[in-house]
Short mmCIF file of C-alpha atoms in Angstrom, two decimals:
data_model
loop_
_atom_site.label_atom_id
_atom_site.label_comp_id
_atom_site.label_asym_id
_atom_site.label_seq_id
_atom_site.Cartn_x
_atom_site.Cartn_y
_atom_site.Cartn_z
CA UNK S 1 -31.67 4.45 -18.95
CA UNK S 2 -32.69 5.96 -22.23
CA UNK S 3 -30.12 8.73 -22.09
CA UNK S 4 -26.66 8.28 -23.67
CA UNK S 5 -23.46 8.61 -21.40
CA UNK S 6 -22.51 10.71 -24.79
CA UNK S 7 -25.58 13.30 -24.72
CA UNK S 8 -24.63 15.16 -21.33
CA UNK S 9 -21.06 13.98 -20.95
CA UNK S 10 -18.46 16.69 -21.58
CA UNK S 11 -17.34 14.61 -24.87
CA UNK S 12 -20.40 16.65 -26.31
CA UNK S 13 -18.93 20.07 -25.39
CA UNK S 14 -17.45 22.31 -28.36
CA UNK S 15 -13.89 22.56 -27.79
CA UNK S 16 -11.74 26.05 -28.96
CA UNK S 17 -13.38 28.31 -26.64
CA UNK S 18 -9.99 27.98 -24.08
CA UNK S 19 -7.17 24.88 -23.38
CA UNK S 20 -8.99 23.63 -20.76
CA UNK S 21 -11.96 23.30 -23.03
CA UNK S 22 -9.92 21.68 -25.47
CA UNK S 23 -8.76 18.95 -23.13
CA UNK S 24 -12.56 17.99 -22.17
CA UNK S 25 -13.36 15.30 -24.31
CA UNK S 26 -10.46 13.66 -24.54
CA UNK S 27 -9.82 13.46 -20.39
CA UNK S 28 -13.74 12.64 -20.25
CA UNK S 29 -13.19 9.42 -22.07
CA UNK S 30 -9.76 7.98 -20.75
CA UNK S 31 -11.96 9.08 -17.14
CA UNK S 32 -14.33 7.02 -17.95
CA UNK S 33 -12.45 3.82 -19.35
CA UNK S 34 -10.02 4.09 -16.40
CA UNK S 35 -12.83 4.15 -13.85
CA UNK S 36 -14.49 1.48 -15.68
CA UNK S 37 -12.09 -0.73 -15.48
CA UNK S 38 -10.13 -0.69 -12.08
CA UNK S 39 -12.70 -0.40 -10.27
CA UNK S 40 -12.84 -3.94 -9.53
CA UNK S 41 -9.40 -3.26 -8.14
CA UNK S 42 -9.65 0.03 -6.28
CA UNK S 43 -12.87 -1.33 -4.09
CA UNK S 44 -10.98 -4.91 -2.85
CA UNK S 45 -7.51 -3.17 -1.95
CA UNK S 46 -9.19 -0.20 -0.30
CA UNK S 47 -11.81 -2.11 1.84
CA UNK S 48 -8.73 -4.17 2.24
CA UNK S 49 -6.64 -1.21 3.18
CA UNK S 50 -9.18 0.41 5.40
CA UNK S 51 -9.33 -2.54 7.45
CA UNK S 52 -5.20 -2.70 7.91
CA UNK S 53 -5.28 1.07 8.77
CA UNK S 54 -6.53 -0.51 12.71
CA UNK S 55 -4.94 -3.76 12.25
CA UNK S 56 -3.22 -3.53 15.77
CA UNK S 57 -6.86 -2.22 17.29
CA UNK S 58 -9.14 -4.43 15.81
CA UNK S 59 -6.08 -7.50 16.33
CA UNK S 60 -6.48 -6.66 20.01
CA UNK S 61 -10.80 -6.84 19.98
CA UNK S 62 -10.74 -9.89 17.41
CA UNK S 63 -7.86 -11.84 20.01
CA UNK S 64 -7.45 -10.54 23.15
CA UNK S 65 -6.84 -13.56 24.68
CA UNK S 66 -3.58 -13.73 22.79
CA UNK S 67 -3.00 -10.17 22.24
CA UNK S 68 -3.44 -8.33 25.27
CA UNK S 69 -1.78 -8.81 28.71
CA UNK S 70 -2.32 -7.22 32.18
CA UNK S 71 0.50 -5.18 33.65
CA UNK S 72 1.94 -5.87 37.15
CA UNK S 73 2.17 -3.08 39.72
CA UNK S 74 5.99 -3.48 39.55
CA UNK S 75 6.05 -3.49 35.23
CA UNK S 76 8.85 -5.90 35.35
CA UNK S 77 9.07 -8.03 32.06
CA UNK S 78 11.08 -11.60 32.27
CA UNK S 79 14.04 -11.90 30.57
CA UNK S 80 13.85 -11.97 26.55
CA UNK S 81 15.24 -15.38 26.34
CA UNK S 82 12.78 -16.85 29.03
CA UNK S 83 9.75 -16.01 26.87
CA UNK S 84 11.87 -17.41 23.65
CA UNK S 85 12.61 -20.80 25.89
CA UNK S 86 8.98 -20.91 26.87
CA UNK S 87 7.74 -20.31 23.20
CA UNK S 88 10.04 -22.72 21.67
CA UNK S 89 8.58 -25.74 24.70
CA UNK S 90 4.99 -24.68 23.74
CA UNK S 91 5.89 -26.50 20.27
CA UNK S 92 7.05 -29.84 19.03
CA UNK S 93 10.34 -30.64 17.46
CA UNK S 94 11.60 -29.01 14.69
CA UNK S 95 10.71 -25.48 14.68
CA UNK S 96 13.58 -22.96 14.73
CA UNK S 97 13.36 -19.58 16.36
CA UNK S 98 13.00 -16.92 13.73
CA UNK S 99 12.11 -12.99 15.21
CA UNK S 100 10.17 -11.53 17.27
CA UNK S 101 8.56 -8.42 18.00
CA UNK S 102 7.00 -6.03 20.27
CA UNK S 103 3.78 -4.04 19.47
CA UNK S 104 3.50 -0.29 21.68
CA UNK S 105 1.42 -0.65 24.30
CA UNK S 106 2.53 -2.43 28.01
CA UNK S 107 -0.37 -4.45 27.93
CA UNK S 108 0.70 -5.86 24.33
CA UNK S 109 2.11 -9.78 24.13
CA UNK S 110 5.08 -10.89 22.44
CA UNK S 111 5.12 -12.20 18.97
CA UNK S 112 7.27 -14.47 19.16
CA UNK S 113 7.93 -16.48 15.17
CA UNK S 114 9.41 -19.71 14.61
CA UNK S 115 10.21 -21.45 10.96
CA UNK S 116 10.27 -24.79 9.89
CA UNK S 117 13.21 -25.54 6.85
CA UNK S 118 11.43 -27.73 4.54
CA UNK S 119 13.80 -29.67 1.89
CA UNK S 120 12.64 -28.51 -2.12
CA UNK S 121 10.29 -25.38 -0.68
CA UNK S 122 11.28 -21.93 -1.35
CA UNK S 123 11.93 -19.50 1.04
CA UNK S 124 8.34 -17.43 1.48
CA UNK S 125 7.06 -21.18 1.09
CA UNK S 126 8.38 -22.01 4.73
CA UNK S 127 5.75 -22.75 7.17
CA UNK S 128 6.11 -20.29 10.38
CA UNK S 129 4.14 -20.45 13.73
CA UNK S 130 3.63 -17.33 15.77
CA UNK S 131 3.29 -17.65 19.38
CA UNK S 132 2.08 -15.08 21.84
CA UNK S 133 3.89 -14.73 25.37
CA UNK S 134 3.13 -12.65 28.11
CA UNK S 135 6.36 -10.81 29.02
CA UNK S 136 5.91 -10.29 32.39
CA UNK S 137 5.44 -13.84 33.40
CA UNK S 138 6.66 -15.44 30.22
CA UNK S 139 3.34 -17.55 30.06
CA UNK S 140 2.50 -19.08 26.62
CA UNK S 141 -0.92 -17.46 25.60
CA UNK S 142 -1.59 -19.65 22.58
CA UNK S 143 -0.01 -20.13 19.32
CA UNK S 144 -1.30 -20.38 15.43
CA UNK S 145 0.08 -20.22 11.62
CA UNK S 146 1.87 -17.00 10.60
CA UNK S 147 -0.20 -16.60 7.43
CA UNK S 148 -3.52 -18.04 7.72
CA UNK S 149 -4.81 -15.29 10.47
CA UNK S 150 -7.18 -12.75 9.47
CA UNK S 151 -4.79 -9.55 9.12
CA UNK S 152 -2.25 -12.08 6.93
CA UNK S 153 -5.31 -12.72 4.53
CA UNK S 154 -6.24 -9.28 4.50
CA UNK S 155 -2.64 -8.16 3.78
CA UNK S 156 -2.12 -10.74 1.05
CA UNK S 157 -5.64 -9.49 -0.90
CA UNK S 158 -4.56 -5.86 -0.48
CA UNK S 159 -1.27 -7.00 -1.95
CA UNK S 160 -1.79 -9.61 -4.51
CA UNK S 161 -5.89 -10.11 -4.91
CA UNK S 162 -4.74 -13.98 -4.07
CA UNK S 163 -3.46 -13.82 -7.50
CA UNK S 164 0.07 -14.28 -7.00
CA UNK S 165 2.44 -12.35 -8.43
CA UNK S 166 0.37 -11.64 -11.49
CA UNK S 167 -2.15 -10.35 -8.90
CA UNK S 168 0.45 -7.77 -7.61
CA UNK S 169 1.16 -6.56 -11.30
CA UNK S 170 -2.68 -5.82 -11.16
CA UNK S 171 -2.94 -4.11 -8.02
CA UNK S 172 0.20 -1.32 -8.93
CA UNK S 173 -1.41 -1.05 -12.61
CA UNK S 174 -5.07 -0.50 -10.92
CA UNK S 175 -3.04 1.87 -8.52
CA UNK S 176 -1.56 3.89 -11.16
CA UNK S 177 -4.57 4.22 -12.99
CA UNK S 178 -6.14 5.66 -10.07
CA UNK S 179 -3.45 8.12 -9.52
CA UNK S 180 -4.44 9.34 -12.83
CA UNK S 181 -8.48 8.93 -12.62
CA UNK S 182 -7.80 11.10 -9.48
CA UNK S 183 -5.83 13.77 -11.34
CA UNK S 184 -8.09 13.76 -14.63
CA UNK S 185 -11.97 13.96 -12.18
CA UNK S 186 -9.84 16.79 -10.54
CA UNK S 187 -9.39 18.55 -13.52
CA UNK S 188 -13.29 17.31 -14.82
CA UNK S 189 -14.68 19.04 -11.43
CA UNK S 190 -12.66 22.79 -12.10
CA UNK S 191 -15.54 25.08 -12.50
CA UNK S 192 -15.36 26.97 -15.15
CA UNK S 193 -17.42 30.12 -15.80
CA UNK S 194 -20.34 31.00 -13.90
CA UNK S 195 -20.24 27.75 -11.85
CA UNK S 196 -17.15 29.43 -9.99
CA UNK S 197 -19.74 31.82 -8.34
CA UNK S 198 -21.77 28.56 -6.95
CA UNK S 199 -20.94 26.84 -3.92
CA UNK S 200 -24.00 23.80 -4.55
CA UNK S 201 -22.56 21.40 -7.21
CA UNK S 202 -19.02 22.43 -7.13
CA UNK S 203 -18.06 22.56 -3.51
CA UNK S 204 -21.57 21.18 -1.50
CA UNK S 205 -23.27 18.27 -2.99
CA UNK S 206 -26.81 18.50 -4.47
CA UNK S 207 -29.38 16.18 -2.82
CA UNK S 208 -32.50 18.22 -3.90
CA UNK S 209 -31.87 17.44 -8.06
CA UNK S 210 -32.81 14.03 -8.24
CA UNK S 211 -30.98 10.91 -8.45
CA UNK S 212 -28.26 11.39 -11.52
CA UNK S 213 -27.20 15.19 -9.79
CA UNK S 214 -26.85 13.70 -6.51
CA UNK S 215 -24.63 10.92 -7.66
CA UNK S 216 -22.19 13.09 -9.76
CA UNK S 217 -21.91 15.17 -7.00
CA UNK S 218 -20.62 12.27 -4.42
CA UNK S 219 -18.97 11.15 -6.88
CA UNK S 220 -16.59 14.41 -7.36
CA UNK S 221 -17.00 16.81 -4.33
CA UNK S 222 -16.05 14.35 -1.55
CA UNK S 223 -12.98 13.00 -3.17
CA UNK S 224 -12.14 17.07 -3.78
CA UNK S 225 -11.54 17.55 -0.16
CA UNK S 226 -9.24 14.89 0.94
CA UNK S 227 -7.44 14.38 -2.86
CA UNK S 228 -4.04 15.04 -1.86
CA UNK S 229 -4.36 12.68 1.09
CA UNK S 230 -5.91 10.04 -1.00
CA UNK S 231 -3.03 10.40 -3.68
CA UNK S 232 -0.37 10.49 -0.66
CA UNK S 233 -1.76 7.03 0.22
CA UNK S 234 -1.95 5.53 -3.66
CA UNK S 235 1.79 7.01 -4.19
CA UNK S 236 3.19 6.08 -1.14
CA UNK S 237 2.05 1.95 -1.57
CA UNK S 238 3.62 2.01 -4.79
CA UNK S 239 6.98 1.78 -3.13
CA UNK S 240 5.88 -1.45 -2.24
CA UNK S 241 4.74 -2.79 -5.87
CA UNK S 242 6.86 -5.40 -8.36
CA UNK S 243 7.73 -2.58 -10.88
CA UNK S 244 7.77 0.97 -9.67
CA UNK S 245 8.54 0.01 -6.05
CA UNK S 246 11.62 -1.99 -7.10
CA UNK S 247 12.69 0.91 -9.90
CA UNK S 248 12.51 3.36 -7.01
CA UNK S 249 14.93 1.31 -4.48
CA UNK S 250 17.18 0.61 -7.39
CA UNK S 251 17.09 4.17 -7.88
CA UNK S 252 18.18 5.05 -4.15
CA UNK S 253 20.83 2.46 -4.49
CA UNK S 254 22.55 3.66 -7.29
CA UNK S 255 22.61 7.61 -6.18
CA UNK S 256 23.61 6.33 -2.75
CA UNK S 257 20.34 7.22 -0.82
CA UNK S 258 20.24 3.74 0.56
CA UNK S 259 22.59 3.32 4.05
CA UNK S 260 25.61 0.55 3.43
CA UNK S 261 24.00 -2.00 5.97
CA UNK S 262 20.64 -1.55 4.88
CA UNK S 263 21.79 -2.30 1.06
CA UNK S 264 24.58 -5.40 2.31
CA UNK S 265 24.13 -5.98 5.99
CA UNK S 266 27.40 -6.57 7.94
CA UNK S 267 28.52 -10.13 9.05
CA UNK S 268 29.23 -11.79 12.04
CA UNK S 269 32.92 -12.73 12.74
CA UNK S 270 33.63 -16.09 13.05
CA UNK S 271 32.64 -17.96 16.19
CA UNK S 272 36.06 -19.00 18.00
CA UNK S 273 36.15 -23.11 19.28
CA UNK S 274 34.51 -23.85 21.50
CA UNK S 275 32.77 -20.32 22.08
CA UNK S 276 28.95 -20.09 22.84
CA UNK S 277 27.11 -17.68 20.46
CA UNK S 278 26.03 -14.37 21.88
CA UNK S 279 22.42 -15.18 23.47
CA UNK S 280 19.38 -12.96 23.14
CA UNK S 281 19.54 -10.65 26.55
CA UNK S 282 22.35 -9.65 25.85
CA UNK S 283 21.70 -8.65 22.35
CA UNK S 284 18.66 -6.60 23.63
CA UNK S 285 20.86 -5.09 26.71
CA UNK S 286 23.27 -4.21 23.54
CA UNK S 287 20.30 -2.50 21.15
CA UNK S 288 18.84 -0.73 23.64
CA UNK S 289 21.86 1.30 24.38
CA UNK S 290 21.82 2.70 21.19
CA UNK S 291 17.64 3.19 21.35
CA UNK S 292 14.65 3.07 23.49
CA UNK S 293 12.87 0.57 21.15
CA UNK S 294 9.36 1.24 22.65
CA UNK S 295 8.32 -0.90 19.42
CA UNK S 296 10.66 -2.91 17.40
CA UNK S 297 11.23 -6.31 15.38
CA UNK S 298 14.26 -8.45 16.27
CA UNK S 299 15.52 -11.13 13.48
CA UNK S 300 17.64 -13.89 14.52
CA UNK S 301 20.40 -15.23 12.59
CA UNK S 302 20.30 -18.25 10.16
CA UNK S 303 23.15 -18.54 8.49
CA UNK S 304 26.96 -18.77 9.29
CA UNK S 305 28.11 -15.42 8.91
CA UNK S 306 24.41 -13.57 9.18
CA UNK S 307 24.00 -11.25 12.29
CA UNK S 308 21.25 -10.08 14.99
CA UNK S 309 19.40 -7.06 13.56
CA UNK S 310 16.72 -5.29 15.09
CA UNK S 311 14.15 -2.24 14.03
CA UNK S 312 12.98 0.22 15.42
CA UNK S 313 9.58 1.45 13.42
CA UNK S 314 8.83 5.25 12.67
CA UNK S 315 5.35 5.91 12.95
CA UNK S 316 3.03 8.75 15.00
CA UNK S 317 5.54 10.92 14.11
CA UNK S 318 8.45 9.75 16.26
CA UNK S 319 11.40 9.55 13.75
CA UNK S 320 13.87 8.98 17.01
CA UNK S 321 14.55 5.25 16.60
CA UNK S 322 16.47 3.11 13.83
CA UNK S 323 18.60 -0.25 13.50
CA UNK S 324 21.53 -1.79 15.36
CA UNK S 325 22.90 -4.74 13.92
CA UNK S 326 25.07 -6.90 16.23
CA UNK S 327 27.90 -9.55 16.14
CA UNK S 328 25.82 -13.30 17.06
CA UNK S 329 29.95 -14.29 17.85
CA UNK S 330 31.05 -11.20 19.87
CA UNK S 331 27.86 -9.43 21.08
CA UNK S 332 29.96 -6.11 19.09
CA UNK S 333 27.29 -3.71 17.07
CA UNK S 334 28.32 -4.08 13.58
CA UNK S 335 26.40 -1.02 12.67
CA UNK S 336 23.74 1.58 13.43
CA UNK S 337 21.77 3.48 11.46
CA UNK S 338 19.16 6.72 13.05
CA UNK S 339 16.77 8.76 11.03
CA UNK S 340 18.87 11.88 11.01
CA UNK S 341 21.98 10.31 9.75
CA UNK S 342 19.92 8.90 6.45
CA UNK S 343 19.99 10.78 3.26
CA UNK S 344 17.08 12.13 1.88
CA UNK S 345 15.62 10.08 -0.27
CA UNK S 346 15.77 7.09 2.52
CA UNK S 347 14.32 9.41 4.97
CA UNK S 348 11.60 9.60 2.47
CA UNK S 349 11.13 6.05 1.49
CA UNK S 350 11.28 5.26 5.44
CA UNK S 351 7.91 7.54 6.21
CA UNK S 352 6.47 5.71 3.05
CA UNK S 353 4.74 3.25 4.64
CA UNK S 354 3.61 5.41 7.94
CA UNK S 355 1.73 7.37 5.69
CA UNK S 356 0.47 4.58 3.49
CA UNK S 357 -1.17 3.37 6.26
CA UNK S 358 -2.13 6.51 8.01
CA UNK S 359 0.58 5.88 11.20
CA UNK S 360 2.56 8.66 10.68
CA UNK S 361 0.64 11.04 13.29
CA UNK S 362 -1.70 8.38 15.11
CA UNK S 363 -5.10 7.78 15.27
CA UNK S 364 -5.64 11.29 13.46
CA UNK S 365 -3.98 10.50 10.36
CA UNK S 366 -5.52 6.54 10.69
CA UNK S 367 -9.18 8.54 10.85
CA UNK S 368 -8.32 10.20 7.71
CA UNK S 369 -6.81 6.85 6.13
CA UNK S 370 -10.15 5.09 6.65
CA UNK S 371 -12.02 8.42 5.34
CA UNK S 372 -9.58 8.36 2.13
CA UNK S 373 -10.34 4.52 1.29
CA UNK S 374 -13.66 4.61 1.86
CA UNK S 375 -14.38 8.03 -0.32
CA UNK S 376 -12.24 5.94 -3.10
CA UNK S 377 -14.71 3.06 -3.09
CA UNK S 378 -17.50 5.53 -3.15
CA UNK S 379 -16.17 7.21 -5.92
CA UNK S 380 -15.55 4.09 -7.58
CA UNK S 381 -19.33 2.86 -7.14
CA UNK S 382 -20.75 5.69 -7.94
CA UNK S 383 -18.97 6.29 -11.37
CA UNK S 384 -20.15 2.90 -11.85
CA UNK S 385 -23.28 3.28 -11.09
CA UNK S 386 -23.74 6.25 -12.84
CA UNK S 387 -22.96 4.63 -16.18
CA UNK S 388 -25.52 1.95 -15.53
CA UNK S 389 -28.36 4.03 -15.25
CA UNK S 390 -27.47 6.57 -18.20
CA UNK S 391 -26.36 3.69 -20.77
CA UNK S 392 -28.74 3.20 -23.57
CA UNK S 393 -30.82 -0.10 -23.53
CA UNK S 394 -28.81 -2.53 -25.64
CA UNK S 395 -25.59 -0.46 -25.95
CA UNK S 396 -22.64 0.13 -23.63
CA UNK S 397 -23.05 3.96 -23.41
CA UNK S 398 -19.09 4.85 -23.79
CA UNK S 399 -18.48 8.40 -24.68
CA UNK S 400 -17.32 8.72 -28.15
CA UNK S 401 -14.91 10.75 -30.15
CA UNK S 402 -16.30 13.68 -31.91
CA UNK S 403 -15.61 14.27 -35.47
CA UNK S 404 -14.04 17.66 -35.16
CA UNK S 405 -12.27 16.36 -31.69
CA UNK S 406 -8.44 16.83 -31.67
CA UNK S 407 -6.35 15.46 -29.41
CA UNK S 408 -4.10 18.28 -27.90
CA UNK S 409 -0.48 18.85 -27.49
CA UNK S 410 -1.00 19.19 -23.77
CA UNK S 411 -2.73 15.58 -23.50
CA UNK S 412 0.40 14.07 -25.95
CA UNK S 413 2.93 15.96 -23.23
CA UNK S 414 1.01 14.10 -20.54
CA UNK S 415 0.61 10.45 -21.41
CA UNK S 416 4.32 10.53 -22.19
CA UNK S 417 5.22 11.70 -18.70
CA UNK S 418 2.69 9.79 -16.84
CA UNK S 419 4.27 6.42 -18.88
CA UNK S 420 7.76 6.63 -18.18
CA UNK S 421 6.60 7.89 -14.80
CA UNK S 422 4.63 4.90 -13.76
CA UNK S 423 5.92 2.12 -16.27
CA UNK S 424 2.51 -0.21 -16.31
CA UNK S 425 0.91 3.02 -17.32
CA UNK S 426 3.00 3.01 -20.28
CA UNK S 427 2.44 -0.67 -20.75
CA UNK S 428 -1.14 -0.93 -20.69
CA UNK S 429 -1.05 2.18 -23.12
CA UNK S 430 0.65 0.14 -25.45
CA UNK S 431 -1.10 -2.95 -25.22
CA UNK S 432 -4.30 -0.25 -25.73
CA UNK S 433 -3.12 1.05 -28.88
CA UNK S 434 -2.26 -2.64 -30.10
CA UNK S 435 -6.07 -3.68 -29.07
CA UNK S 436 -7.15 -0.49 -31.07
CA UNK S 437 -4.79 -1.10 -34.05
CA UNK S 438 -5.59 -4.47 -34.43
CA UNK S 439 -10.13 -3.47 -34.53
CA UNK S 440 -9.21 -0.98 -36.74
CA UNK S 441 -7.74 -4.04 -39.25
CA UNK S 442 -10.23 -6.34 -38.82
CA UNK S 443 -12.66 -3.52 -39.18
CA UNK S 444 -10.77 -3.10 -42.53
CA UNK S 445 -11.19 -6.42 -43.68
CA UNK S 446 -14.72 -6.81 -43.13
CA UNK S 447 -15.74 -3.75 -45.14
CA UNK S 448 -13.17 -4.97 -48.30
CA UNK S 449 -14.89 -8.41 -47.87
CA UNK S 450 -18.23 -6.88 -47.93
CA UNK S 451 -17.21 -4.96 -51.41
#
């Protein structure tokens, strides 16, 4: 641990020779701080993530006795408001239905959710119950909370890091920052010179160089290969962060990306006297007309006015389905919406989260998902660990500035972009430079109070 991070980083290198030697030192450092730091972050959501990838797999190993169901020779499935009826008997007094939904799969149970309105508790505050039905004899299988199962806890860590919603600003700034560690180690790895001949250390790891070589090279060559689906998978969650995700939607909205009902779903006329609301079958019956719904999620109305809606989800690359939203007075669809009709950008945002979570071609893509968050958490680890064996004894070991180091043009150009591209970016840049400003004046002070 005797050698500096500083001695053999590429801080040390002479810039002039070309740009890209230029930008060296100062992409080394804000690679290193940025790794530093989020790490922490990257490992927890992208164990986190790499478990979700095969939440409906490992959901069906960890409960089959709620999850999985056998088929009948005939396939027939009971009507969609016997397993509601038999659901809602399995549990006491009180609990209203809320959706339910169908995984793929014939031998898959329904999930069937009910809420329970609590006076004074907001609305992701209210306690719901999930119970599992087989649909083909509409047999309760067992029920348990909503949010306190496994894949719930996962999903909340990935999201939040059980920090609420300061945890989520964390999680999109650590995601940001990885976008760019990603970019800036891509641009660290470019051979340059002679090393573009060489195929060991630049495109094949080194195992036969000792300890350091071997962990630089997992560290960068791994990543290399699978770097635009690990930054497909960091860009696409963002659409689901407190900042860029909700900039992005408002930006859909307001160039009219976003389909009418999606953006203000229709209402229900108003139930005549004496009229019975439209029942569940039939709202099925109605939805299916319009699409196959191999795999969808129905919502139930609350509210006067509020109407039946139900999904369809795009994933393994079947963009054939969409929504139907449905009169709870009249049975009428109110609305439809199917992939081709959508404008671009919601076509986009709609494959978002199929390719977030590696969906959007099956188990292939889910194979690579798992791949991508598992090289991120070695690269992570092993920039970490790096540091920690090459930091002096007694010292931290950051790479310093140089005294004839510049900062160039290209790296000014960039930072702009990158924070008014991804606004906590541009935030923690600030807050940075405040931190920086702010040692440089106390710095100040203690050498005029040493005069």
């Amino acid at each position: 641990m005797s050698t500096s991070t500083t001695e053999s980083s590429p801080a040390a290198k002479k810039p002039g020779k070309s740009w890209l030697a230029a930008l060296y030192p100062a992409v080394w450092r804000w690679h290193f701080w940025m790794g530093l730091i989020i790490t922490p972050i990257l490992v927890v959501v992208s164990i986190t993530g790499a478990l979700y990838v095969f939440e409906d797999e490992l959901e069906a190993l960890l409960e089959p006795e709620l999850q999985q169901v056998e088929v009948p020779a005939d396939g027939q499935m009971r009507a969609f408001s016997e397993r509601v009826a038999a659901a809602q008997v399995a549990l006491p007094e009180g609990w209203e239905f809320s959706d339910l939904s169908r995984m793929s799969g014939l031998d898959r149970s329904d999930r069937i959710v009910f809420h329970q309105d609590v006076e004074d508790m907001d609305a992701h505050e209210t306690p719901h119950r999930v119970v599992f039905v087989n649909p083909y004899t509409a047999e309760v299988l067992g029920d348990r909370d909503r949010d306190s199962a496994f894949f719930p806890v996962v999903l909340e860590i990935h999201r939040t890091l059980l920090g609420g919603s300061f945890g989520r600003y964390l999680v999109e700034a650590g995601t940001c920052w990885g976008i760019v560690s990603m970019l800036t180690g891509l641009l660290l790895w470019w051979p340059r010179g002679k090393a573009r001949r060489k195929a060991e250390g630049v495109w094949v790891p080194r195992f036969n160089k000792g300890l350091r070589v071997a962990l630089r090279d997992l560290h960068a060559i791994p990543g290399l290969y699978l770097s635009l689906f690990v930054l497909a998978i960091m860009g696409t969650g963002l659409l689901y962060t407190q900042v860029w995700g909700k900039a992005t939607f408002a930006g859909l909205y307001f160039s009219g990306q976003l389909p009418a009902p999606y953006v203000s779903p229709p209402k229900s006329t108003e139930l005549a006297d004496g009229a019975t609301p439209v029942g569940i079958d039939r709202v099925m019956a109605e939805a299916r007309s319009h699409y196959a719904f191999d795999q969808f999620y129905l919502a139930a109305p609350h509210n006067p006015g509020d109407c039946w809606t139900v999904f369809g989800n795009s994933q393994d690359g079947k963009l054939d389905e969409g929504a139907v939203y449905i009169d709870a007075s009249t049975g009428d669809p109110l609305a439809s919406i199917d992939y081709p009709s959508l404008q671009p950008g919601a076509k986009a945002a709609l494959m978002f989260y199929s390719i977030h979570t590696g969906r959007i071609f099956g188990l292939p893509t889910k194979i690579l998902a798992l791949i991508s968050c598992l090289i991120i958490v070695a690269m992570s680890l092993t920039g970490v660990w790096m540091w920690w064996r090459r930091h002096p004894s007694g010292k931290f070991g950051a790479p310093r500035r140089t005294r004839n180091e510049a900062v160039p043009k290209t790296i000014v150009a960039v930072i702009i972009v990158l924070a008014i591209f991804f606004p906590l970016v541009g935030l923690s840049l600030i807050l940075i430079c405040l931190i920086s400003a702010l040692r440089w004046g106390l710095g100040r002070l203690r050498g005029g109070s040493a005069a």
